[in-house]
Short mmCIF file of C-alpha atoms in Angstrom, two decimals:
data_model
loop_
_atom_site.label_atom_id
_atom_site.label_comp_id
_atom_site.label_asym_id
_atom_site.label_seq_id
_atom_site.Cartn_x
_atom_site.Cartn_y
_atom_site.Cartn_z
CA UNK A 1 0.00 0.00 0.00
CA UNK A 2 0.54 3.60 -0.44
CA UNK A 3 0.09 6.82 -0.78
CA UNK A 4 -0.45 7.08 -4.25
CA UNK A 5 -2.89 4.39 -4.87
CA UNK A 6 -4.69 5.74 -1.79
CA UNK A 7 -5.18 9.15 -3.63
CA UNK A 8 -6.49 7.14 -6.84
CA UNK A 9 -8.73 5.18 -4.60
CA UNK A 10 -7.51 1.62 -5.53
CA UNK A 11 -4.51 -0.16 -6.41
CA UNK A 12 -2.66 1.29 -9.30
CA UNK A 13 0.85 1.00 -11.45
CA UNK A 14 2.50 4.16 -11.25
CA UNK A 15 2.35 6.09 -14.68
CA UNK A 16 5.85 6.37 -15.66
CA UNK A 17 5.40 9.26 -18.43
CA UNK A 18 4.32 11.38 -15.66
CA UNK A 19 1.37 12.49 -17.18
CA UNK A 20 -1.26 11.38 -14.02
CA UNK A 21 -2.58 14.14 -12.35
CA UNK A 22 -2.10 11.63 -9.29
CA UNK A 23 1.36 11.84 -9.22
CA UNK A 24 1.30 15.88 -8.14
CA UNK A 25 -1.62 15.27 -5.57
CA UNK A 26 0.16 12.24 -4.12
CA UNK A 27 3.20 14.80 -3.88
CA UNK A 28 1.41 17.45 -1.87
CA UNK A 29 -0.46 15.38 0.04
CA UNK A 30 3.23 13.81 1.54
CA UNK A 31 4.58 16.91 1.42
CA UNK A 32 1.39 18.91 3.22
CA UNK A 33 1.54 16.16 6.12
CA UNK A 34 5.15 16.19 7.20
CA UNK A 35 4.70 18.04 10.01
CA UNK A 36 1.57 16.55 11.21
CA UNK A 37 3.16 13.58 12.91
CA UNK A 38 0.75 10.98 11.34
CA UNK A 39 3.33 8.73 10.73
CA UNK A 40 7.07 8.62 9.86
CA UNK A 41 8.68 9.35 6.87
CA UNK A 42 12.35 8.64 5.51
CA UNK A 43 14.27 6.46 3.68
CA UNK A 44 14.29 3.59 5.66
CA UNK A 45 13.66 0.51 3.63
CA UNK A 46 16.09 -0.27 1.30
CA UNK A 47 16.52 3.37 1.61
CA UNK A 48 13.75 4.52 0.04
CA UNK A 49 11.52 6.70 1.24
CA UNK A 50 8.70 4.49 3.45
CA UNK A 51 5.89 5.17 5.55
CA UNK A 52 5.73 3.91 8.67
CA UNK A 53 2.24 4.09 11.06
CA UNK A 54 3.06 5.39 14.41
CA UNK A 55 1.97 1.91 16.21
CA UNK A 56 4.57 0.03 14.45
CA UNK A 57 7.30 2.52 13.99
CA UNK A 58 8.93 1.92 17.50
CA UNK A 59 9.59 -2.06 16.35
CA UNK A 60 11.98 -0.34 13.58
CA UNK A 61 13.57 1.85 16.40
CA UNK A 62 13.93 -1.15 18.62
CA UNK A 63 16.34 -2.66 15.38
CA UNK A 64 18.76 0.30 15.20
CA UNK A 65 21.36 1.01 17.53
CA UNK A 66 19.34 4.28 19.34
CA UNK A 67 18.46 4.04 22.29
CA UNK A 68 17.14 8.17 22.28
CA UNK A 69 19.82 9.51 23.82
CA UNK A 70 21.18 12.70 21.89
CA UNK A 71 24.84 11.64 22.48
CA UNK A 72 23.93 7.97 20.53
CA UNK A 73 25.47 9.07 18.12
CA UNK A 74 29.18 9.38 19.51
CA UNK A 75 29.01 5.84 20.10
CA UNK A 76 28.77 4.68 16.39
CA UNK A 77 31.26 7.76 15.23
CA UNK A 78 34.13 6.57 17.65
CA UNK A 79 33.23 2.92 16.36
CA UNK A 80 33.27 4.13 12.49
CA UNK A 81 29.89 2.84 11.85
CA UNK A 82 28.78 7.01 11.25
CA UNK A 83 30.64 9.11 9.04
CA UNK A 84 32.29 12.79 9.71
CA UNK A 85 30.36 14.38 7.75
CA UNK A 86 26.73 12.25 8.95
CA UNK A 87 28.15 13.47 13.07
CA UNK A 88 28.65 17.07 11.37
CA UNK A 89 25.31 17.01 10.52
CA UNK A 90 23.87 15.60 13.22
CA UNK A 91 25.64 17.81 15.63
CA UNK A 92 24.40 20.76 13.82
CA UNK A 93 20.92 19.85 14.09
CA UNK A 94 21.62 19.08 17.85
CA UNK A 95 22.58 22.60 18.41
CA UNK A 96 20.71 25.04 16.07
CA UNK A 97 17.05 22.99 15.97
CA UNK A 98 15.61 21.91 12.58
CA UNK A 99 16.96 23.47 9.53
CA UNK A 100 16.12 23.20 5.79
CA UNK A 101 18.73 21.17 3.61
CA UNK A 102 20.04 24.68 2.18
CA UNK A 103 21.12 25.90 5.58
CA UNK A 104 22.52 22.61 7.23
CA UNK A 105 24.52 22.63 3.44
CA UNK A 106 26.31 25.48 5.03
CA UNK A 107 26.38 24.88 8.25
CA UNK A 108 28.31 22.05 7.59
CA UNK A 109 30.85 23.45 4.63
CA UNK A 110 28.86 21.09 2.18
CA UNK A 111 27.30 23.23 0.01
CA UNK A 112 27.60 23.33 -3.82
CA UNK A 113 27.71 20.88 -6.69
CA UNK A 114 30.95 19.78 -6.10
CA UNK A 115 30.31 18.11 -2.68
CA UNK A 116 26.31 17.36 -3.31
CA UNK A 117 26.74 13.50 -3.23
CA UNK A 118 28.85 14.10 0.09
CA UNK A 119 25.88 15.95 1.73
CA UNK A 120 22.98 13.48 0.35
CA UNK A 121 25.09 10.18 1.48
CA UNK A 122 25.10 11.47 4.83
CA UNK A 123 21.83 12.42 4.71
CA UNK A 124 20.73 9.40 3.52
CA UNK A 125 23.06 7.60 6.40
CA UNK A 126 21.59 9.66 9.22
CA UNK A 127 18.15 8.73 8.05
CA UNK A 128 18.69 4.84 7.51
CA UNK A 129 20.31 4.58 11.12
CA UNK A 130 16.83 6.37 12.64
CA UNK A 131 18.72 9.28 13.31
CA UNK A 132 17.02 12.28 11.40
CA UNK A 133 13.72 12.74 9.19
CA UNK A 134 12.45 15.54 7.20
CA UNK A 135 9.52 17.01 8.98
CA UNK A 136 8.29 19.66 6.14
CA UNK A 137 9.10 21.64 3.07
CA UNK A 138 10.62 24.93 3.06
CA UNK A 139 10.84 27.73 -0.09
CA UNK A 140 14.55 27.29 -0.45
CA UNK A 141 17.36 26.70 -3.24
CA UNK A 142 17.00 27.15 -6.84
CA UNK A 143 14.01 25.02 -7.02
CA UNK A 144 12.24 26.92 -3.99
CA UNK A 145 11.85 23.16 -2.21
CA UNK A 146 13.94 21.93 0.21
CA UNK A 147 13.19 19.51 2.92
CA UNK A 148 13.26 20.53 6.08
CA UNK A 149 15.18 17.82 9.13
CA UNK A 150 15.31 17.54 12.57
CA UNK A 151 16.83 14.50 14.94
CA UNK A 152 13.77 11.94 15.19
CA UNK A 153 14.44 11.45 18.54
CA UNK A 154 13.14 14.79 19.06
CA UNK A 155 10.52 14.81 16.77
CA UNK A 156 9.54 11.72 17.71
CA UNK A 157 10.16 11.73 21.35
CA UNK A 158 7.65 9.28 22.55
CA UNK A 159 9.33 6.54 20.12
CA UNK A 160 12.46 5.77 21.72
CA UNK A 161 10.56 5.09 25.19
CA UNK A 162 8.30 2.56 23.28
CA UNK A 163 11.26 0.70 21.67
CA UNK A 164 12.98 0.14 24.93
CA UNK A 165 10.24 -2.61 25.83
CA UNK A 166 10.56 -4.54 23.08
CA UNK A 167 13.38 -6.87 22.42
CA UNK A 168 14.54 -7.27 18.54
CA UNK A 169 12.83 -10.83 18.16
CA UNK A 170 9.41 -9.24 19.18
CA UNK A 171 9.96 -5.96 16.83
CA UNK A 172 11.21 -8.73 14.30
CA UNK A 173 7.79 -10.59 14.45
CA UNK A 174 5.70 -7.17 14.99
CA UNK A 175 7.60 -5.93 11.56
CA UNK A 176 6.83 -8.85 9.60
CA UNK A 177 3.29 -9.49 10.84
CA UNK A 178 2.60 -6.19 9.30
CA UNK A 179 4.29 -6.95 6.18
CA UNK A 180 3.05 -10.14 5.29
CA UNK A 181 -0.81 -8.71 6.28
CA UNK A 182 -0.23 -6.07 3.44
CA UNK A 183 1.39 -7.97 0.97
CA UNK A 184 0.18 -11.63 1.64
CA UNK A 185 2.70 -13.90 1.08
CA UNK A 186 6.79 -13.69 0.54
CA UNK A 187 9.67 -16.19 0.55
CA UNK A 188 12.28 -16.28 3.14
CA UNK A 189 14.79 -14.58 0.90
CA UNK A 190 12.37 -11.77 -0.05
CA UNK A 191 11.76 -10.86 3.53
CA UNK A 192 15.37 -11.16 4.73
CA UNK A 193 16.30 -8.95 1.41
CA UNK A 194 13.78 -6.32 2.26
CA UNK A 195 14.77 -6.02 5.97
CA UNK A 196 18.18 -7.03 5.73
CA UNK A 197 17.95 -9.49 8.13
CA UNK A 198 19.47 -12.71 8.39
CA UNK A 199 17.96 -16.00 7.39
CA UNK A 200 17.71 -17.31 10.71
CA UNK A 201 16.25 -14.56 12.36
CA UNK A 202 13.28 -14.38 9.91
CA UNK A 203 12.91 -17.86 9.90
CA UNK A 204 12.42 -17.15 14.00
CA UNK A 205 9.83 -14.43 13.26
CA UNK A 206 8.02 -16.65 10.75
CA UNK A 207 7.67 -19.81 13.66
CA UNK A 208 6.20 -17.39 15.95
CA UNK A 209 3.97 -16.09 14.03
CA UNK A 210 3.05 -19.56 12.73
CA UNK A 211 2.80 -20.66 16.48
CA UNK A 212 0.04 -17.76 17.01
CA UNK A 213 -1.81 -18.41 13.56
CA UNK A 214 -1.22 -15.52 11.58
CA UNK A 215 1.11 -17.79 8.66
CA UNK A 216 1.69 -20.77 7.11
CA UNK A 217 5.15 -21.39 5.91
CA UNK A 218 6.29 -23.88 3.21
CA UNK A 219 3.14 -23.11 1.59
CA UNK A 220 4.00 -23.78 -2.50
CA UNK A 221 1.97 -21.54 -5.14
CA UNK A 222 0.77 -22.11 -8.37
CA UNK A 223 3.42 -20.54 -10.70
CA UNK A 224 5.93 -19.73 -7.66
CA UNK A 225 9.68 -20.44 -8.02
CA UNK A 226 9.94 -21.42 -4.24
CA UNK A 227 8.09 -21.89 -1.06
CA UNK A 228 6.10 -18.96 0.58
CA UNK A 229 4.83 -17.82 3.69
CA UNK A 230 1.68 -17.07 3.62
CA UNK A 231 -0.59 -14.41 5.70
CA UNK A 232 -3.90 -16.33 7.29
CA UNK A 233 -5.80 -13.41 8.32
CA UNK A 234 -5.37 -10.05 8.66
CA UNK A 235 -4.16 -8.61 12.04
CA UNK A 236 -6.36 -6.19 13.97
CA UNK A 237 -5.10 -2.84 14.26
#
């Protein structure tokens, strides 16, 4: 599911020329709710941009290695799991409160063509590790649209509470419960490719949620290539 075949009112290929009037209100209507805190936004699967309800989003925070302290961070930099310029980033959010990408470009001496890729990949790094999100659109930049970030912890500040009770195996089974109940059935690999998880920890997820009734695994398709598990019935909200 999402947001654009919401707008069209049923599932829906995307049109690839560009030419669906769709496509623009599916824009604003992301855009427009940024800073409503409906759900969370970033590029977080397979970093792309994903939606995440509010209910499930602390079983993603349980996964990453935040535990909502503001100094997290320092942790993974001294370890070399975050880059320089990711920790310049961060720490200039930290400091100066949410800024538009054109500003936090110069706050942290990344601005211009020439260094572009530097400033997205750390972008994109600070958002895959649960660290920032954009939280609206400002009038900035040569297009007049720049995203605006701030840390999620902060944004978000209920999240990081609601992580700490669950252990990874439950947010494990919580994430793929969710998934499979949207998209109905999967193989193994598909659902360890998507999440990046190992085999045997989604093979764990999969027997629990086979042991409370929600899948069948080994389950062989018509037409399918391997063995799927299978959602049984969808999962109240």
């Amino acid at each position: 599911p999402n947001i654009y075949q919401a707008v069209c009112g049923a599932p829906k290929d995307t049109d690839t020329t560009l030419r669906d009037a769709n496509i623009g209100l599916t824009w604003n209507t992301k855009d427009s709710a940024l800073d409503k805190r409906w759900w969370y936004y970033g590029k977080l699967i397979k970093s792309k941009a994903t939606l995440v309800s509010l209910d499930l989003f602390p079983s993603f925070y349980a996964l990453s290695d935040n535990f909502g302290d503001p100094d997290d961070y320092l942790a993974e930099y001294e370890a070399g799991t975050l880059s320089a310029d990711a920790k310049n980033i961060y720490e200039a959010l930290l400091r100066e409160g949410p800024m538009h990408a054109i500003q936090l470009k110069r706050k942290v001496n990344l601005y211009g063509d020439e260094v572009k890729t530097k400033f997205d990949k750390a972008v994109q790094e600070l958002q895959n590790s649960l660290k920032i999100l954009p939280v609206g659109v400002a009038e900035a930049g040569a297009w007049r649209y720049a995203f605006i970030y701030d840390l999620l912890w902060r944004w978000l500040p209920d999240v990081p509470a609601a992580a700490q009770k669950l252990g990874r195996a439950e947010a494990r089974v919580n994430i793929l419960s969710r998934h499979l109940n949207n998209v109905v059935y999967a193989t193994p690999k598909e659902l360890a490719r998507i999440f990046g998880w190992r085999a045997n920890e989604v093979q764990a997820a999969v027997e629990q949620l086979a042991a409370r009734g929600e899948v069948a695994a080994g389950v062989t398709l018509k037409g399918a290539s391997a063995e799927v598990v299978l959602a049984l019935r969808p999962v109240a909200r």
